[in-house]
Amino acid sequence: MLPPRPLRFEAQPQRLTVDLARTAIVVIDMQNDFCHPDGWLSGIGVDISGARTPIPVLEKLLPHLRAQEVPVVWLNWGNRPDQANLPPGVRHVYDSDGTGGGIGSTSGPSGSPVLQARAWAAAVVDELVAGPSDIGVDKYRMSGFVDTPLDSILRNLRVDTLLFAGVNADQCVLATLMDAANLGYDVVMVSDAVGTTSPQYCMDATVYNVRQCFGFTTTSADLLSALAG
């Protein structure tokens, strides 16, 4: 049993104290297909500026968390090449017009198979370099807990508090956070370390629902201030 390392910081709807010895940060979908100008989303005409807003925040925050031995978990969408575990509904979401430009397609600017594990498409964006002790988990749904080893990994780390970062805040981040809360984890969304390509009202609703129903929000500045203190 690791000795407790309490960290107290400002949060909403109330100030929090967490145990750093039992805390991890889950960084969701900060990968090329969602956040790189040559990635799939940009290639189909989506403005990815919102998906890139967490990059400088995480560049600053993650080294400080690693220095405190807080595990960093990269949860990226990375499908099997044969897509054998994907139901029709998931394939439809990423190819809604049925033209074949979704999961597995190589027609985008990079030529990398869309959202395929071990491909450039599923790699963390260059600005965010994974550390040697960081953990990578592939996911295949909006929630990173479905059909993945994420829960087992976190339990083995003896983690019960999760910080959430990444994209899209209102989609994969929220779905994973909700499942985490339902599984009994304490959840904290770092509000400036998440982004979305959706309209602003989607972000507003996400922040509201996290605070109202599932857990807490904080900022990277409040975390860094507490870590420095």
Coordinates of C-alpha atoms in Angstrom, one line a residue:
M1 CA 0.0 0.0 0.0
L2 CA 1.5 3.3 -1.1
P3 CA 1.5 6.1 1.5
P4 CA -1.1 8.7 0.8
R5 CA 0.0 11.9 -1.0
P6 CA -2.9 14.4 -0.6
L7 CA -3.3 17.2 -3.1
R8 CA -5.8 19.9 -2.5
F9 CA -6.9 22.2 -5.3
E10 CA -9.7 24.4 -6.5
A11 CA -12.5 22.7 -8.5
Q12 CA -16.2 23.0 -9.3
P13 CA -18.7 22.6 -7.7
Q14 CA -16.4 22.4 -4.7
R15 CA -12.7 22.3 -3.7
L16 CA -11.1 18.9 -3.8
T17 CA -8.5 16.8 -2.0
V18 CA -7.3 13.8 -4.0
D19 CA -4.6 11.2 -3.2
L20 CA -1.9 11.5 -5.9
A21 CA -0.8 7.9 -5.0
R22 CA -4.2 6.7 -6.3
T23 CA -4.7 9.1 -9.2
A24 CA -4.1 8.8 -13.0
I25 CA -4.7 11.0 -15.9
V26 CA -6.5 9.6 -18.9
V27 CA -5.8 11.5 -22.2
I28 CA -8.3 10.6 -24.9
D29 CA -7.9 10.7 -28.6
M30 CA -5.1 13.2 -28.9
Q31 CA -4.1 11.5 -32.1
N32 CA -3.3 12.3 -35.7
D33 CA -6.6 11.5 -37.2
F34 CA -8.4 13.9 -34.9
C35 CA -5.8 16.6 -34.2
H36 CA -3.3 16.7 -37.1
P37 CA -3.9 18.9 -40.2
D38 CA -3.3 15.8 -42.4
G39 CA -5.5 13.6 -40.3
W40 CA -8.9 12.2 -41.2
L41 CA -11.1 14.8 -39.6
S42 CA -9.3 17.7 -41.3
G43 CA -9.4 15.7 -44.6
I44 CA -13.2 15.5 -44.5
G45 CA -13.5 19.3 -44.0
V46 CA -13.8 19.5 -40.2
D47 CA -12.3 22.5 -38.5
I48 CA -9.9 20.8 -36.0
S49 CA -8.8 24.0 -34.2
G50 CA -11.0 23.0 -31.2
A51 CA -9.3 19.6 -31.1
R52 CA -5.9 21.1 -31.0
T53 CA -6.6 23.5 -28.0
P54 CA -5.6 20.9 -25.4
I55 CA -2.1 20.4 -26.9
P56 CA -0.2 23.3 -25.3
V57 CA -2.1 22.7 -22.0
L58 CA -1.0 19.0 -21.9
E59 CA 2.5 19.9 -23.0
K60 CA 2.8 21.9 -19.8
L61 CA 0.7 19.7 -17.4
L62 CA 1.9 16.2 -18.2
P63 CA 5.6 16.6 -17.2
H64 CA 4.5 17.9 -13.8
L65 CA 2.1 14.9 -13.2
R66 CA 4.8 12.5 -14.3
A67 CA 7.2 14.1 -11.8
Q68 CA 4.7 13.2 -9.2
E69 CA 4.5 9.6 -10.4
V70 CA 0.9 10.1 -11.6
P71 CA 0.3 7.5 -14.4
V72 CA -0.5 8.9 -17.8
V73 CA -2.8 6.7 -19.9
W74 CA -3.1 7.5 -23.6
L75 CA -6.5 6.2 -24.7
N76 CA -6.6 6.4 -28.5
W77 CA -9.1 5.1 -31.0
G78 CA -7.2 2.3 -32.7
N79 CA -9.3 -0.4 -34.5
R80 CA -8.3 -3.9 -35.5
P81 CA -7.3 -3.9 -39.2
D82 CA -10.0 -6.5 -39.9
Q83 CA -12.6 -4.5 -37.9
A84 CA -14.0 -7.8 -36.6
N85 CA -15.2 -6.3 -33.3
L86 CA -17.0 -3.3 -34.8
P87 CA -20.8 -3.3 -35.0
P88 CA -22.6 -1.7 -37.9
G89 CA -23.6 1.3 -35.8
V90 CA -20.0 2.3 -35.1
R91 CA -19.0 1.9 -38.8
H92 CA -22.0 4.1 -39.8
V93 CA -21.0 6.9 -37.4
Y94 CA -17.7 7.3 -39.2
D95 CA -19.1 6.8 -42.7
S96 CA -22.5 8.3 -42.4
D97 CA -23.0 8.8 -46.2
G98 CA -21.9 5.3 -47.0
T99 CA -19.2 6.3 -49.4
G100 CA -16.5 4.2 -47.7
G101 CA -14.4 7.2 -46.4
G102 CA -14.6 6.1 -42.8
I103 CA -12.8 3.6 -40.7
G104 CA -10.0 1.8 -42.5
S105 CA -10.1 4.1 -45.6
T106 CA -6.7 5.2 -47.0
S107 CA -8.2 8.0 -49.1
G108 CA -7.3 10.8 -46.7
P109 CA -4.4 13.3 -47.0
S110 CA -2.0 11.1 -45.0
G111 CA -2.9 7.8 -46.7
S112 CA -2.9 6.1 -43.3
P113 CA -5.9 3.8 -42.6
V114 CA -8.4 5.8 -40.7
L115 CA -8.4 5.1 -36.9
Q116 CA -6.4 1.9 -37.3
A117 CA -4.2 0.7 -34.5
R118 CA -0.4 0.9 -35.0
A119 CA -1.0 3.2 -37.9
W120 CA 0.0 6.9 -38.1
A121 CA -3.7 7.7 -37.9
A122 CA -3.9 6.3 -34.3
A123 CA -0.6 7.7 -33.1
V124 CA -0.4 10.5 -30.5
V125 CA 0.2 13.9 -32.2
D126 CA 3.9 14.9 -32.5
E127 CA 3.7 17.7 -29.9
L128 CA 2.6 15.3 -27.2
V129 CA 5.4 12.8 -26.7
A130 CA 4.5 9.8 -24.6
G131 CA 6.9 9.1 -21.7
P132 CA 8.6 5.7 -21.2
S133 CA 6.4 4.8 -18.3
D134 CA 3.1 6.0 -19.9
I135 CA 0.5 3.4 -20.8
G136 CA -1.3 3.1 -24.2
V137 CA -4.7 1.6 -24.6
D138 CA -6.7 1.1 -27.8
K139 CA -10.4 1.8 -27.8
Y140 CA -13.1 1.0 -30.3
R141 CA -16.2 2.9 -29.0
M142 CA -17.0 6.3 -27.6
S143 CA -16.3 4.9 -24.2
G144 CA -12.8 3.6 -23.5
F145 CA -14.1 1.1 -21.0
V146 CA -16.0 -1.0 -23.5
D147 CA -14.2 -4.1 -24.9
T148 CA -10.8 -2.8 -23.6
P149 CA -8.4 -3.6 -20.7
L150 CA -8.6 0.0 -19.4
D151 CA -10.5 -0.9 -16.2
S152 CA -8.2 -3.8 -15.4
I153 CA -5.1 -1.6 -15.9
L154 CA -6.4 1.1 -13.6
R155 CA -7.4 -1.4 -10.9
N156 CA -3.9 -3.0 -11.1
L157 CA -2.5 0.5 -10.6
R158 CA -4.6 0.8 -7.5
V159 CA -6.1 4.0 -9.0
D160 CA -9.5 5.3 -7.9
T161 CA -9.3 9.0 -9.0
L162 CA -9.2 9.9 -12.7
L163 CA -8.3 13.2 -14.3
F164 CA -9.7 13.5 -17.8
A165 CA -8.2 15.3 -20.8
G166 CA -8.5 15.1 -24.6
V167 CA -11.1 15.2 -27.3
N168 CA -13.9 15.4 -28.1
A169 CA -15.1 16.6 -24.7
D170 CA -18.7 16.0 -25.5
Q171 CA -18.2 12.6 -27.1
C172 CA -15.4 10.2 -26.2
V173 CA -14.2 12.1 -23.1
L174 CA -17.7 12.4 -21.7
A175 CA -18.6 8.8 -22.6
T176 CA -15.5 7.4 -20.9
L177 CA -15.9 9.7 -17.9
M178 CA -19.5 8.6 -17.4
D179 CA -18.6 5.0 -17.5
A180 CA -15.7 5.6 -15.0
A181 CA -18.1 7.3 -12.6
N182 CA -20.6 4.4 -13.0
L183 CA -17.8 2.0 -12.2
G184 CA -17.0 3.8 -9.0
Y185 CA -14.0 6.0 -9.9
D186 CA -13.9 9.6 -8.8
V187 CA -13.7 11.7 -11.9
V188 CA -12.3 15.2 -12.5
M189 CA -12.4 16.8 -16.0
V190 CA -9.5 19.3 -16.6
S191 CA -11.6 21.8 -18.4
D192 CA -8.9 23.6 -20.4
A193 CA -7.2 20.2 -21.3
V194 CA -10.3 19.0 -23.2
G195 CA -11.5 20.3 -26.5
T196 CA -14.1 19.6 -29.1
T197 CA -15.0 20.2 -32.8
S198 CA -18.6 20.5 -31.8
P199 CA -20.5 23.8 -31.2
Q200 CA -19.9 25.7 -28.0
Y201 CA -23.2 24.7 -26.5
C202 CA -22.0 21.1 -26.6
M203 CA -19.1 22.0 -24.4
D204 CA -21.3 24.0 -22.1
A205 CA -23.7 21.1 -21.7
T206 CA -20.7 18.7 -21.0
V207 CA -19.3 20.9 -18.3
Y208 CA -22.7 21.3 -16.7
N209 CA -23.4 17.6 -16.7
V210 CA -20.0 16.6 -15.4
R211 CA -20.5 18.9 -12.4
Q212 CA -24.2 18.1 -12.0
C213 CA -24.2 14.4 -12.4
F214 CA -20.8 12.7 -12.4
G215 CA -18.0 14.5 -10.7
F216 CA -15.9 17.7 -10.9
T217 CA -14.1 20.0 -13.1
T218 CA -10.8 21.9 -12.5
T219 CA -8.3 23.7 -14.6
S220 CA -4.6 23.0 -15.4
A221 CA -3.7 26.2 -13.7
D222 CA -5.3 25.1 -10.4
L223 CA -3.6 21.7 -10.6
L224 CA -0.2 23.2 -11.4
S225 CA -0.6 25.7 -8.6
A226 CA -1.4 22.9 -6.1
L227 CA 1.5 20.7 -7.4
A228 CA 3.9 23.6 -7.0
G229 CA 2.7 24.3 -3.5

